[in-house]
XYZ file of C-alpha atoms in Angstrom:
376
model
C 83.254 116.495 20.203
C 86.051 118.881 19.043
C 87.369 121.844 20.989
C 85.433 124.387 19.013
C 82.159 122.642 19.689
C 83.017 122.258 23.346
C 83.696 125.967 23.611
C 80.331 126.799 21.987
C 78.630 124.403 24.359
C 80.209 125.951 27.431
C 79.304 129.480 26.287
C 75.733 128.362 25.718
C 75.599 126.737 29.207
C 76.875 130.025 30.749
C 73.984 131.835 28.943
C 71.479 129.208 30.110
C 72.750 129.505 33.660
C 71.727 133.140 33.902
C 71.693 134.298 37.548
C 71.569 130.770 39.005
C 74.359 129.232 41.071
C 76.060 126.148 39.695
C 77.466 123.568 42.105
C 79.875 120.649 41.840
C 79.307 118.298 44.792
C 82.170 115.951 44.144
C 85.658 117.583 44.034
C 88.708 116.125 45.589
C 91.238 118.784 46.729
C 93.877 116.035 47.412
C 94.783 112.693 45.907
C 92.694 109.937 47.484
C 94.563 106.691 47.144
C 97.734 107.513 48.968
C 98.867 109.332 52.083
C 98.471 113.138 51.593
C 101.265 114.825 49.608
C 103.156 117.638 51.387
C 102.325 120.987 49.777
C 103.971 124.363 50.057
C 102.307 127.732 49.292
C 103.497 129.502 46.193
C 105.465 132.743 46.758
C 104.119 134.073 43.406
C 100.576 132.914 42.902
C 98.094 133.528 45.690
C 96.033 130.395 46.405
C 98.493 127.971 44.712
C 100.005 125.077 46.682
C 102.500 122.719 45.141
C 104.716 119.714 45.670
C 108.157 120.180 44.154
C 109.187 123.120 41.996
C 107.416 122.455 38.679
C 105.504 125.379 37.281
C 101.712 125.542 37.252
C 99.926 125.582 33.925
C 96.242 126.669 33.950
C 93.720 124.178 32.472
C 92.430 124.658 29.027
C 89.342 123.371 27.197
C 89.955 120.574 24.667
C 88.125 117.764 22.867
C 85.642 115.536 24.701
C 85.350 111.856 23.802
C 81.792 110.854 24.324
C 82.530 107.260 23.245
C 85.175 106.485 25.785
C 85.301 102.830 26.829
C 84.164 102.371 30.442
C 84.891 100.065 33.283
C 86.495 96.652 32.830
C 87.638 97.247 29.266
C 90.112 99.824 30.697
C 91.614 97.473 33.256
C 94.176 95.640 31.218
C 97.420 96.097 33.018
C 99.178 93.821 35.418
C 98.448 94.970 38.958
C 102.009 96.062 39.867
C 102.309 98.046 36.691
C 98.891 99.597 37.201
C 99.732 100.568 40.768
C 102.924 102.294 39.650
C 101.139 104.098 36.871
C 98.382 105.182 39.204
C 100.869 106.711 41.684
C 102.643 108.571 38.870
C 99.417 109.853 37.499
C 98.242 110.947 40.905
C 101.491 112.917 41.425
C 100.984 114.519 38.022
C 97.354 115.462 38.592
C 97.933 116.688 42.152
C 101.293 118.424 41.752
C 99.286 121.592 42.425
C 96.107 122.271 44.389
C 94.436 125.141 46.191
C 91.867 127.796 45.380
C 93.869 128.903 42.336
C 93.850 125.439 40.792
C 90.242 124.557 41.568
C 89.074 128.062 40.773
C 90.670 127.946 37.332
C 88.715 124.786 36.621
C 85.481 126.326 37.816
C 85.916 129.434 35.720
C 86.033 127.409 32.581
C 82.546 126.012 33.064
C 80.763 128.610 35.268
C 80.773 126.479 38.412
C 80.315 128.800 41.379
C 80.546 126.519 44.358
C 82.337 123.240 45.029
C 82.124 120.653 47.821
C 85.596 119.425 48.690
C 85.736 115.746 49.621
C 88.900 114.453 51.319
C 89.317 110.712 51.710
C 91.249 109.004 54.490
C 93.325 105.941 53.655
C 92.994 103.115 56.135
C 96.206 103.848 58.041
C 95.791 107.675 58.239
C 94.402 109.666 61.077
C 92.627 112.177 58.843
C 93.150 115.279 61.005
C 95.814 116.659 58.743
C 93.504 116.854 55.701
C 90.996 118.968 57.573
C 93.691 121.376 58.724
C 95.134 121.559 55.261
C 91.749 122.293 53.703
C 91.053 125.023 56.181
C 94.499 126.591 55.622
C 94.143 126.433 51.827
C 90.487 127.026 51.255
C 89.049 128.349 54.491
C 88.999 131.971 53.435
C 87.318 131.300 50.080
C 83.519 131.053 50.252
C 83.300 129.123 46.985
C 84.299 125.989 48.869
C 82.455 123.800 51.394
C 84.068 120.925 53.237
C 83.365 117.279 53.644
C 84.882 115.044 56.309
C 85.986 111.382 56.008
C 86.248 109.626 59.321
C 89.520 107.765 59.984
C 89.544 104.241 61.282
C 91.166 105.158 64.603
C 87.905 106.654 65.885
C 85.875 103.945 67.650
C 82.261 103.537 66.609
C 80.990 104.848 69.923
C 83.098 107.969 69.584
C 82.047 108.835 66.002
C 79.190 111.207 66.855
C 81.419 113.215 69.203
C 84.263 113.375 66.620
C 81.807 114.530 63.953
C 80.439 117.243 66.224
C 83.999 118.391 66.873
C 84.744 118.530 63.154
C 81.529 120.410 62.445
C 82.206 122.972 65.183
C 85.880 123.458 64.329
C 85.920 123.196 60.562
C 82.266 123.913 59.540
C 81.957 120.621 57.684
C 78.753 120.186 55.638
C 78.934 116.479 54.648
C 80.289 113.145 55.790
C 82.258 111.295 53.131
C 82.479 107.526 53.132
C 84.832 105.582 50.810
C 84.603 101.890 51.864
C 87.499 100.644 49.697
C 90.070 103.353 50.393
C 89.323 103.662 54.060
C 89.035 99.880 54.467
C 85.338 99.403 55.504
C 84.188 95.935 54.370
C 80.465 96.302 53.749
C 80.095 92.511 53.258
C 80.939 92.044 56.950
C 78.972 92.815 60.127
C 81.880 94.990 61.362
C 81.793 97.119 58.282
C 78.069 97.458 58.242
C 78.123 98.576 61.892
C 80.831 101.140 61.039
C 78.749 102.790 58.320
C 75.584 102.706 60.346
C 77.429 104.410 63.221
C 78.417 107.148 60.765
C 74.725 107.439 59.672
C 73.770 107.791 63.341
C 76.238 110.625 63.659
C 74.757 112.182 60.481
C 71.409 112.098 62.210
C 72.672 113.720 65.375
C 74.748 116.403 63.682
C 72.276 117.041 60.812
C 74.967 116.403 58.219
C 74.433 114.919 54.742
C 76.418 111.903 53.589
C 78.155 111.006 50.298
C 79.353 107.410 49.859
C 81.419 105.976 47.038
C 79.416 103.596 44.890
C 80.985 101.009 42.681
C 84.320 99.277 42.168
C 87.673 100.819 43.101
C 89.980 99.246 40.546
C 93.007 101.329 41.559
C 92.719 100.558 45.319
C 96.025 99.374 46.822
C 94.180 96.692 48.722
C 92.794 94.436 45.989
C 90.557 92.635 48.448
C 88.871 95.991 49.171
C 88.167 96.948 45.494
C 84.513 95.731 45.757
C 83.687 97.049 49.248
C 81.579 99.883 47.799
C 79.556 97.974 45.185
C 75.831 98.068 45.113
C 75.614 94.480 46.309
C 77.215 95.605 49.524
C 75.353 98.953 49.742
C 72.161 96.866 50.025
C 73.288 95.682 53.456
C 73.023 99.147 55.043
C 69.934 100.546 56.762
C 69.970 104.000 55.186
C 66.866 105.076 57.117
C 69.000 105.474 60.221
C 69.487 109.077 59.231
C 66.780 111.412 57.920
C 69.490 113.388 56.064
C 70.072 112.912 52.354
C 72.682 110.221 51.448
C 74.183 110.502 47.955
C 75.495 107.353 46.337
C 78.442 108.729 44.362
C 78.988 107.701 40.741
C 75.383 106.393 40.809
C 77.014 103.162 42.102
C 78.580 102.586 38.726
C 82.215 103.510 39.232
C 84.553 101.021 37.643
C 81.776 99.159 35.895
C 81.312 98.875 32.150
C 78.165 100.381 30.569
C 76.838 96.893 30.099
C 77.323 96.025 33.766
C 75.766 99.297 34.787
C 72.699 98.604 32.690
C 72.273 94.958 33.612
C 73.367 94.608 37.218
C 74.035 98.009 38.950
C 71.247 100.433 38.005
C 68.385 97.964 38.713
C 69.663 97.707 42.273
C 70.184 101.483 42.547
C 66.609 101.987 41.427
C 65.472 99.441 43.962
C 67.310 101.244 46.741
C 65.967 104.595 45.762
C 62.469 103.048 45.945
C 63.146 101.666 49.392
C 64.734 104.752 50.936
C 63.359 108.237 50.311
C 66.531 109.916 51.537
C 68.849 108.354 48.940
C 70.111 110.271 45.834
C 72.958 109.819 43.367
C 75.592 111.990 41.683
C 77.007 111.988 38.187
C 80.749 111.908 38.984
C 83.271 109.680 37.377
C 81.025 107.731 35.002
C 81.214 107.512 31.250
C 78.808 108.974 28.733
C 76.947 105.797 27.940
C 76.291 105.056 31.638
C 75.330 108.711 32.229
C 72.675 108.457 29.502
C 71.258 105.369 31.221
C 71.180 107.160 34.589
C 69.300 110.096 33.210
C 66.674 107.907 31.531
C 66.149 105.643 34.434
C 66.296 107.888 37.536
C 64.146 110.812 38.538
C 66.174 114.011 38.068
C 65.148 115.277 41.493
C 67.382 112.526 42.896
C 70.381 113.334 40.715
C 73.131 115.863 41.545
C 76.057 117.044 39.523
C 79.562 115.960 40.510
C 82.676 115.966 38.352
C 85.252 113.925 40.299
C 87.707 116.766 39.697
C 90.705 116.872 39.616
C 90.690 113.303 38.380
C 88.257 114.426 35.740
C 88.093 117.730 33.972
C 85.251 119.671 35.494
C 84.380 121.421 32.195
C 84.263 118.074 30.347
C 81.981 116.592 33.017
C 79.356 119.341 32.641
C 79.591 119.167 28.761
C 78.940 115.417 28.917
C 75.998 116.017 31.207
C 74.467 118.535 28.804
C 74.992 116.322 25.795
C 73.263 113.425 27.620
C 70.349 115.622 28.703
C 69.947 117.059 25.250
C 69.896 113.552 23.740
C 67.607 111.818 26.233
C 65.273 114.157 28.065
C 62.377 116.391 26.714
C 63.332 119.531 28.705
C 67.124 119.548 28.983
C 67.415 123.124 30.128
C 65.157 122.591 33.111
C 66.807 119.292 34.028
C 70.272 120.860 33.841
C 69.210 123.615 36.252
C 67.685 121.051 38.540
C 70.737 118.757 38.617
C 73.450 121.392 38.713
C 71.706 124.191 40.662
C 68.482 123.364 42.546
C 69.208 119.881 43.931
C 72.723 120.762 45.153
C 71.506 123.998 46.748
C 68.895 122.088 48.658
C 71.445 119.401 49.610
C 73.778 122.034 51.065
C 70.901 123.890 52.675
C 71.793 127.056 50.964
C 68.363 128.588 50.855
C 65.474 128.760 53.223
C 61.814 128.314 52.351
C 59.655 125.653 50.900
C 60.521 126.096 47.235
C 63.032 127.793 45.018
C 62.065 129.136 41.614
C 64.642 129.006 38.849
C 63.687 130.369 35.407
C 60.184 128.975 35.618
C 61.193 125.776 37.342
C 60.057 125.118 40.949
C 61.896 122.364 42.840
C 60.613 121.488 46.320
C 62.991 121.851 49.249
C 63.401 118.311 50.604
C 65.606 119.175 53.537
C 62.942 118.713 56.205
C 61.430 115.648 54.607
C 64.427 113.319 54.667
C 65.258 113.201 50.996
C 64.365 114.065 47.400
C 62.449 110.874 47.088
C 59.549 112.413 48.945
C 58.562 114.305 45.845
C 57.435 113.225 42.385
C 58.919 114.417 39.118
C 56.880 117.425 37.884
């Protein structure tokens, strides 16, 4: 899709949006694979934080490649070379952050609100990221915070630590990244860790987002598969009545063929078993996204971009193209996935239902999850 068509599509989506609020539930304010970079506030641009002295260039809309090869076909490099390239790319992408950077992304595609998801590497304490998020984004009501628990918090102290983070930083969601944080879901110890976090979710009434799929760029190669659907099956997700979102629909790092043959059947099975499970659209290619939309009830799908790793405007354009191609009412499904479902997830509105341009989506907050309702 060329730039001119992308611009037309974005303008059309802004018209379709009307008075509704658009959400992105999967935004990383900081690089996730390495220890946090040291940022300094700009003396010129309010809301801009940078490493080094390179100038900030605002994002621009460009072409979108709907036929991009996904998953294993991309993983061709020797591991040492890949690790070096990953670090260099991370420094490039995250040279700048802050409300200015994320806000410029959001303005291009009419995203009003973003959920910020920090991720703690296995040797980090995690406290610094919460403080940094509050300092950078705390005064801007466009942004909500997630919290990733560090490994130095014992399982029996998790609930207390989560309560403290909720009280002090107003966190809305608990983020789990098994591979990066080093939680082996194929082991009893790793399973107990995640189930302790789910127990804290229940006690603090916080939603959960967990990475689903491979982590091909993870520094610890043994941890790359910790978050795959084969391991997610080991968890008792019913421990919490709160909604748990499996990020990337469990397909991150998998080819479209793998997603179709081995991943999505298990995701569908898990959604059938647990009414509180949902998925997001972040970080997956167009082919896999089309499969997700044709196989999973849209009431259990939420929009996520994986920004800044992915261009936010490109992610919503791909979602629209997939909806337009594969569903009978793409306008309604778009509003459900990008507006209604995320609003319910973040408990933005009160009441039993929210009407959006003729579409009524039930509020599943009190019922444990979106799976308690059937597709209209």
